mmCIF file of C-alpha atoms in Angstrom:
data_model
loop_
_atom_site.group_PDB
_atom_site.id
_atom_site.type_symbol
_atom_site.label_atom_id
_atom_site.label_comp_id
_atom_site.label_asym_id
_atom_site.label_seq_id
_atom_site.Cartn_x
_atom_site.Cartn_y
_atom_site.Cartn_z
ATOM 1 C CA MET A 1 -9.661 161.889 -4.517
ATOM 2 C CA MET A 2 -11.153 165.271 -4.837
ATOM 3 C CA ALA A 3 -9.317 168.317 -3.260
ATOM 4 C CA ASP A 4 -10.939 171.814 -2.164
ATOM 5 C CA SER A 5 -8.088 173.989 -3.570
ATOM 6 C CA SER A 6 -9.379 177.528 -5.311
ATOM 7 C CA ASP A 7 -8.581 175.761 -9.527
ATOM 8 C CA GLN A 8 -10.607 173.585 -9.604
ATOM 9 C CA TYR A 9 -12.790 173.675 -13.019
ATOM 10 C CA GLU A 10 -16.563 173.962 -12.148
ATOM 11 C CA SER A 11 -19.096 172.086 -14.353
ATOM 12 C CA VAL A 12 -22.760 172.889 -15.970
ATOM 13 C CA LEU A 13 -24.942 170.788 -14.490
ATOM 14 C CA CYS A 14 -28.144 172.243 -15.197
ATOM 15 C CA VAL A 15 -29.748 174.875 -17.407
ATOM 16 C CA LYS A 16 -32.974 175.792 -17.081
ATOM 17 C CA SER A 17 -34.215 178.767 -18.864
ATOM 18 C CA GLU A 18 -37.743 179.826 -16.593
ATOM 19 C CA VAL A 19 -37.833 180.084 -12.949
ATOM 20 C CA HIS A 20 -39.898 182.606 -10.739
ATOM 21 C CA VAL A 21 -38.680 183.352 -7.901
ATOM 22 C CA TYR A 22 -40.817 184.677 -4.516
ATOM 23 C CA ARG A 23 -40.814 185.770 -1.343
ATOM 24 C CA ILE A 24 -41.997 183.911 1.360
ATOM 25 C CA PRO A 25 -43.392 184.015 4.897
ATOM 26 C CA PRO A 26 -41.976 182.139 7.760
ATOM 27 C CA ARG A 27 -42.533 178.594 8.601
ATOM 28 C CA SER A 28 -45.223 178.882 11.161
ATOM 29 C CA SER A 29 -44.436 175.253 12.598
ATOM 30 C CA ASN A 30 -42.976 171.841 11.757
ATOM 31 C CA ARG A 31 -45.004 170.885 9.285
ATOM 32 C CA GLY A 32 -42.881 172.455 6.424
ATOM 33 C CA TYR A 33 -43.535 175.072 3.574
ATOM 34 C CA ARG A 34 -46.727 174.625 1.384
ATOM 35 C CA ALA A 35 -46.903 176.407 -1.890
ATOM 36 C CA ALA A 36 -50.113 177.306 -1.758
ATOM 37 C CA ASP A 37 -49.729 179.952 1.030
ATOM 38 C CA TRP A 38 -47.221 182.146 -1.796
ATOM 39 C CA LYS A 39 -48.441 184.286 -4.205
ATOM 40 C CA LEU A 40 -47.356 182.435 -7.099
ATOM 41 C CA GLU A 41 -49.468 184.661 -9.599
ATOM 42 C CA GLU A 42 -46.963 187.447 -8.882
ATOM 43 C CA PRO A 43 -43.707 186.211 -7.897
ATOM 44 C CA ALA A 44 -40.962 188.697 -6.950
ATOM 45 C CA TRP A 45 -38.458 187.524 -9.698
ATOM 46 C CA SER A 46 -38.233 186.005 -13.530
ATOM 47 C CA GLY A 47 -35.126 184.810 -14.688
ATOM 48 C CA ARG A 48 -32.592 181.756 -15.628
ATOM 49 C CA MET A 49 -31.264 179.334 -13.404
ATOM 50 C CA LYS A 50 -27.916 176.855 -13.453
ATOM 51 C CA ILE A 51 -26.400 174.409 -11.739
ATOM 52 C CA THR A 52 -22.827 174.364 -11.885
ATOM 53 C CA ALA A 53 -20.707 172.612 -9.320
ATOM 54 C CA LYS A 54 -17.275 173.275 -7.809
ATOM 55 C CA GLY A 55 -15.798 170.284 -6.146
ATOM 56 C CA LYS A 56 -18.052 168.421 -3.864
ATOM 57 C CA THR A 57 -19.906 171.775 -3.543
ATOM 58 C CA ALA A 58 -22.997 172.766 -6.420
ATOM 59 C CA PHE A 59 -23.806 176.308 -6.768
ATOM 60 C CA ILE A 60 -27.942 177.186 -7.888
ATOM 61 C CA LYS A 61 -27.328 180.153 -9.658
ATOM 62 C CA LEU A 62 -30.606 182.830 -10.494
ATOM 63 C CA GLU A 63 -28.992 184.898 -13.470
ATOM 64 C CA ASP A 64 -30.892 187.231 -16.506
ATOM 65 C CA ARG A 65 -32.376 185.664 -18.671
ATOM 66 C CA ILE A 66 -30.438 188.195 -21.088
ATOM 67 C CA THR A 67 -27.597 190.123 -19.354
ATOM 68 C CA GLY A 68 -26.751 186.665 -17.272
ATOM 69 C CA GLU A 69 -26.086 189.481 -14.548
ATOM 70 C CA LEU A 70 -26.299 187.167 -11.168
ATOM 71 C CA PHE A 71 -29.226 187.764 -9.260
ATOM 72 C CA ALA A 72 -28.493 184.871 -6.236
ATOM 73 C CA GLN A 73 -27.212 182.038 -5.863
ATOM 74 C CA ALA A 74 -27.400 179.353 -3.422
ATOM 75 C CA PRO A 75 -24.148 177.011 -2.003
ATOM 76 C CA VAL A 76 -25.201 173.405 -1.298
ATOM 77 C CA ASP A 77 -23.026 170.936 0.680
ATOM 78 C CA GLN A 78 -25.677 168.510 1.302
ATOM 79 C CA TYR A 79 -28.804 166.994 -0.433
ATOM 80 C CA PRO A 80 -31.071 166.504 0.358
ATOM 81 C CA GLY A 81 -31.273 169.600 3.780
ATOM 82 C CA MET A 82 -31.537 172.557 4.533
ATOM 83 C CA VAL A 83 -29.881 174.471 1.711
ATOM 84 C CA VAL A 84 -32.236 173.119 -0.774
ATOM 85 C CA GLU A 85 -35.879 172.174 0.791
ATOM 86 C CA ALA A 86 -39.030 170.897 -1.557
ATOM 87 C CA VAL A 87 -42.253 171.740 -0.034
ATOM 88 C CA SER A 88 -45.058 169.872 0.896
ATOM 89 C CA ASP A 89 -48.416 170.697 -1.385
ATOM 90 C CA SER A 90 -46.427 170.311 -5.098
ATOM 91 C CA SER A 91 -43.448 169.303 -7.023
ATOM 92 C CA ARG A 92 -42.722 172.424 -8.962
ATOM 93 C CA TYR A 93 -42.470 174.455 -5.912
ATOM 94 C CA PHE A 94 -38.811 174.363 -3.484
ATOM 95 C CA VAL A 95 -37.138 176.883 -0.420
ATOM 96 C CA ILE A 96 -33.828 177.721 -1.114
ATOM 97 C CA ARG A 97 -31.941 179.581 0.987
ATOM 98 C CA ILE A 98 -29.048 181.858 -0.808
ATOM 99 C CA GLU A 99 -25.530 183.752 0.314
ATOM 100 C CA ASP A 100 -25.422 186.781 -0.307
ATOM 101 C CA GLY A 101 -20.937 186.148 -0.330
ATOM 102 C CA ASN A 102 -20.772 188.187 3.096
ATOM 103 C CA GLY A 103 -22.041 186.044 6.354
ATOM 104 C CA ARG A 104 -25.858 187.309 4.950
ATOM 105 C CA HIS A 105 -28.123 184.590 4.139
ATOM 106 C CA ALA A 106 -32.136 184.435 3.322
ATOM 107 C CA PHE A 107 -35.157 181.764 2.998
ATOM 108 C CA ILE A 108 -37.074 181.963 -0.602
ATOM 109 C CA GLY A 109 -39.071 180.799 -2.903
ATOM 110 C CA ILE A 110 -38.739 179.509 -6.680
ATOM 111 C CA GLY A 111 -41.074 177.500 -8.344
ATOM 112 C CA PHE A 112 -40.470 175.945 -12.513
ATOM 113 C CA ALA A 113 -43.886 176.248 -14.975
ATOM 114 C CA ASP A 114 -42.514 173.044 -15.799
ATOM 115 C CA ARG A 115 -42.993 169.372 -13.899
ATOM 116 C CA GLY A 116 -39.853 167.948 -15.838
ATOM 117 C CA ASP A 117 -38.108 171.224 -15.397
ATOM 118 C CA SER A 118 -38.332 170.691 -11.138
ATOM 119 C CA PHE A 119 -37.571 166.287 -12.047
ATOM 120 C CA ASP A 120 -34.595 167.852 -13.744
ATOM 121 C CA PHE A 121 -33.543 169.583 -11.153
ATOM 122 C CA ASN A 122 -33.996 167.943 -8.745
ATOM 123 C CA VAL A 123 -32.228 164.772 -10.255
ATOM 124 C CA ALA A 124 -28.775 167.217 -11.282
ATOM 125 C CA LEU A 125 -28.585 167.858 -7.569
ATOM 126 C CA GLN A 126 -28.633 163.584 -6.291
ATOM 127 C CA ASP A 127 -26.060 162.844 -9.237
ATOM 128 C CA HIS A 128 -23.738 165.336 -8.105
ATOM 129 C CA PHE A 129 -24.100 164.635 -3.903
ATOM 130 C CA LYS A 130 -24.246 160.613 -5.338
ATOM 131 C CA TRP A 131 -20.905 161.175 -6.952
ATOM 132 C CA VAL A 132 -19.457 162.741 -4.156
ATOM 133 C CA LYS A 133 -19.894 160.575 -1.857
ATOM 134 C CA GLN A 134 -18.728 157.587 -4.536
ATOM 135 C CA GLU A 135 -15.711 159.609 -4.504
ATOM 136 C CA GLY A 136 -15.300 159.943 -0.748
ATOM 137 C CA GLU A 137 -15.839 155.842 -0.116
ATOM 138 C CA LEU A 138 -13.199 154.998 -2.866
ATOM 139 C CA ALA A 139 -10.319 158.053 -1.329
ATOM 140 C CA ARG A 140 -11.142 156.282 2.186
ATOM 141 C CA GLN A 141 -10.216 152.204 0.283
ATOM 142 C CA GLU A 142 -6.749 154.038 -1.209
ATOM 143 C CA ALA A 143 -6.065 155.442 2.541
ATOM 144 C CA ALA A 144 -7.189 152.043 3.758
ATOM 145 C CA GLN A 145 -4.396 150.252 1.334
ATOM 146 C CA ILE A 146 -1.667 153.313 1.724
ATOM 147 C CA SER A 147 -1.942 152.818 5.329
ATOM 148 C CA ALA A 148 -1.952 148.909 5.738
ATOM 149 C CA PRO A 149 1.125 147.123 6.268
ATOM 150 C CA LYS A 150 2.450 145.759 3.181
ATOM 151 C CA LEU A 151 3.483 141.789 2.866
ATOM 152 C CA ASP A 152 6.999 140.995 2.344
ATOM 153 C CA LEU A 153 6.988 138.279 -0.128
ATOM 154 C CA GLY A 154 10.914 138.693 -1.909
ATOM 155 C CA PHE A 155 13.828 135.883 -0.600
ATOM 156 C CA LYS A 156 15.776 136.648 3.181
ATOM 157 C CA GLU A 157 18.761 136.810 2.395
ATOM 158 C CA GLY A 158 20.457 132.644 2.277
ATOM 159 C CA GLN A 159 16.612 131.723 1.930
ATOM 160 C CA THR A 160 16.394 128.705 -0.600
ATOM 161 C CA ILE A 161 13.303 126.972 -2.215
ATOM 162 C CA LYS A 162 13.195 123.330 -2.340
ATOM 163 C CA ILE A 163 11.460 121.676 -4.966
ATOM 164 C CA ASN A 164 10.808 117.980 -4.968
ATOM 165 C CA ILE A 165 11.308 115.883 -9.320
ATOM 166 C CA GLY A 166 11.681 112.716 -7.791
ATOM 167 C CA ASN A 167 8.284 111.653 -9.427
ATOM 168 C CA ILE A 168 10.611 112.876 -12.763
ATOM 169 C CA LYS A 169 13.157 110.959 -12.619
ATOM 170 C CA LYS A 170 11.416 107.127 -11.439
ATOM 171 C CA LYS A 171 9.488 107.657 -14.635
ATOM 172 C CA GLU A 172 12.434 108.826 -16.937
ATOM 173 C CA SER A 173 14.232 105.920 -15.078
ATOM 174 C CA GLY A 174 11.517 103.200 -15.049
ATOM 175 C CA GLY A 175 10.991 104.657 -19.168
ATOM 176 C CA ALA A 176 14.031 103.358 -19.554
ATOM 177 C CA ALA A 177 14.400 100.473 -18.094
ATOM 178 C CA GLY A 178 11.418 99.044 -20.023
ATOM 179 C CA LYS A 179 12.880 99.687 -23.362
ATOM 180 C CA SER A 180 14.557 96.700 -24.739
ATOM 181 C CA ARG A 181 18.342 97.384 -26.213
ATOM 182 C CA PRO A 182 18.453 95.809 -29.629
ATOM 183 C CA MET A 183 19.899 92.371 -30.366
ATOM 184 C CA GLY A 184 24.521 93.713 -30.369
ATOM 185 C CA GLY A 185 23.515 90.349 -34.313
ATOM 186 C CA SER A 186 21.065 92.675 -35.890
ATOM 187 C CA LEU A 187 21.782 94.152 -38.433
ATOM 188 C CA LEU A 188 20.543 98.167 -39.582
ATOM 189 C CA PRO A 189 19.110 98.321 -43.287
ATOM 190 C CA PRO A 190 20.475 100.059 -45.576
ATOM 191 C CA PRO A 191 20.440 104.030 -45.179
ATOM 192 C CA PRO A 192 18.599 104.738 -48.822
ATOM 193 C CA GLY A 193 21.103 104.903 -52.077
ATOM 194 C CA VAL A 194 22.450 101.840 -51.006
ATOM 195 C CA LYS A 195 21.661 98.949 -52.762
ATOM 196 C CA SER A 196 21.191 95.668 -50.443
ATOM 197 C CA SER A 197 23.613 93.462 -51.676
ATOM 198 C CA ALA A 198 26.214 95.803 -50.858
ATOM 199 C CA MET A 199 25.419 96.212 -47.243
ATOM 200 C CA VAL A 200 24.881 91.644 -46.963
ATOM 201 C CA PRO A 201 27.649 90.331 -44.289
ATOM 202 C CA PRO A 202 30.793 87.978 -45.334
ATOM 203 C CA PRO A 203 29.775 84.784 -44.927
ATOM 204 C CA THR A 204 30.845 83.139 -40.853
ATOM 205 C CA ALA A 205 33.479 80.773 -42.028
ATOM 206 C CA GLN A 206 31.940 77.225 -41.380
ATOM 207 C CA GLN A 207 33.852 75.263 -38.921
ATOM 208 C CA THR A 208 34.242 72.001 -40.408
ATOM 209 C CA THR A 209 34.766 68.070 -38.462
ATOM 210 C CA PRO A 210 37.359 66.942 -40.295
ATOM 211 C CA THR A 211 37.147 62.936 -40.794
ATOM 212 C CA ALA A 212 38.443 60.356 -38.449
ATOM 213 C CA PRO A 213 41.566 58.889 -40.016
ATOM 214 C CA PRO A 214 40.415 55.098 -42.097
ATOM 215 C CA SER A 215 41.633 52.826 -39.026
ATOM 216 C CA THR A 216 45.107 51.859 -39.634
ATOM 217 C CA GLY A 217 44.363 48.072 -37.208
ATOM 218 C CA MET A 218 46.471 49.572 -34.680
ATOM 219 C CA ILE A 219 44.401 48.507 -31.708
ATOM 220 C CA LEU A 220 44.634 44.429 -33.239
ATOM 221 C CA ASP A 221 48.071 44.350 -33.211
ATOM 222 C CA PHE A 222 47.810 43.893 -29.599
ATOM 223 C CA GLY A 223 46.001 41.629 -29.807
ATOM 224 C CA ASP A 224 46.158 38.077 -31.431
ATOM 225 C CA PRO A 225 46.391 38.304 -35.153
ATOM 226 C CA ALA A 226 44.410 38.677 -37.449
ATOM 227 C CA PRO A 227 44.233 35.440 -39.820
ATOM 228 C CA THR A 228 45.612 35.474 -43.169
ATOM 229 C CA ALA A 229 42.777 35.187 -45.625
ATOM 230 C CA ALA A 230 44.000 32.477 -48.710
ATOM 231 C CA PRO A 231 43.887 33.420 -52.561
ATOM 232 C CA PRO A 232 41.508 33.405 -53.742
ATOM 233 C CA SER A 233 42.065 30.720 -56.689
ATOM 234 C CA GLN A 234 42.526 31.768 -60.052
ATOM 235 C CA ASP A 235 40.581 28.961 -61.919
ATOM 236 C CA LEU A 236 38.163 28.549 -60.586
ATOM 237 C CA TRP A 237 35.848 26.124 -63.603
ATOM 238 C CA GLY A 238 39.170 24.343 -62.715
ATOM 239 C CA ASP A 239 38.162 22.987 -59.566
ATOM 240 C CA PHE A 240 34.450 22.754 -60.000
ATOM 241 C CA THR A 241 36.095 19.887 -62.807
ATOM 242 C CA SER A 242 38.467 18.476 -60.807
ATOM 243 C CA ALA A 243 35.690 17.117 -58.110
ATOM 244 C CA GLY A 244 33.467 15.689 -60.592
ATOM 245 C CA SER A 245 35.595 13.748 -62.331
ATOM 246 C CA GLY A 246 36.784 12.015 -59.228
ATOM 247 C CA SER A 247 40.683 11.067 -59.938
ATOM 248 C CA VAL A 248 43.015 13.194 -60.824
#
């Protein structure tokens, strides 16, 4: 944001070493000024031109080429405008309004021998007031931001915020349920450095089914007595011999 205080520094925008000043007749109509109506071969003054800027205002200064003494100056607060006006029949000549600082002013004609110098003169003024316009827009934007109400995005006293994390819980519980639990009797592999034979569990005691004792014949005690078997013959060959002879 620019301020119009008196302590602002003055910058140089353009310097041209040769410029001619002409006395011009009063404007006779609204058609504009014409350089052909001036006595171009007889300039009233010749010297150096310098364009400076201080804040928003530009100054066209006509100075002595050797001593730098000020001959005249034209404060410019708008361009294009009434202070600087191009002639209708040439691009190298302009009409400017000079001031003496006491409230008096006059219109004079200035001209450049080189068309490139007149182009630089025109561009220097255009660039300065383009910058002034941009600075003005930035200042208006800053003022609008300051005057606009600010949004209060902070939490009020006692205000809380709720976060729904139900999906995370479901995912965790589902993953745990999907895992199979290890069997209680499974054996883990032995840790490194330990032989597998040392981790073999002791053999499980096998359950033996007691064999039934031999029957003692107790069941037969409640029935008929079993017949007694005859003792075997001690002389089997003798029986056969006796049966063959027919007599004892």
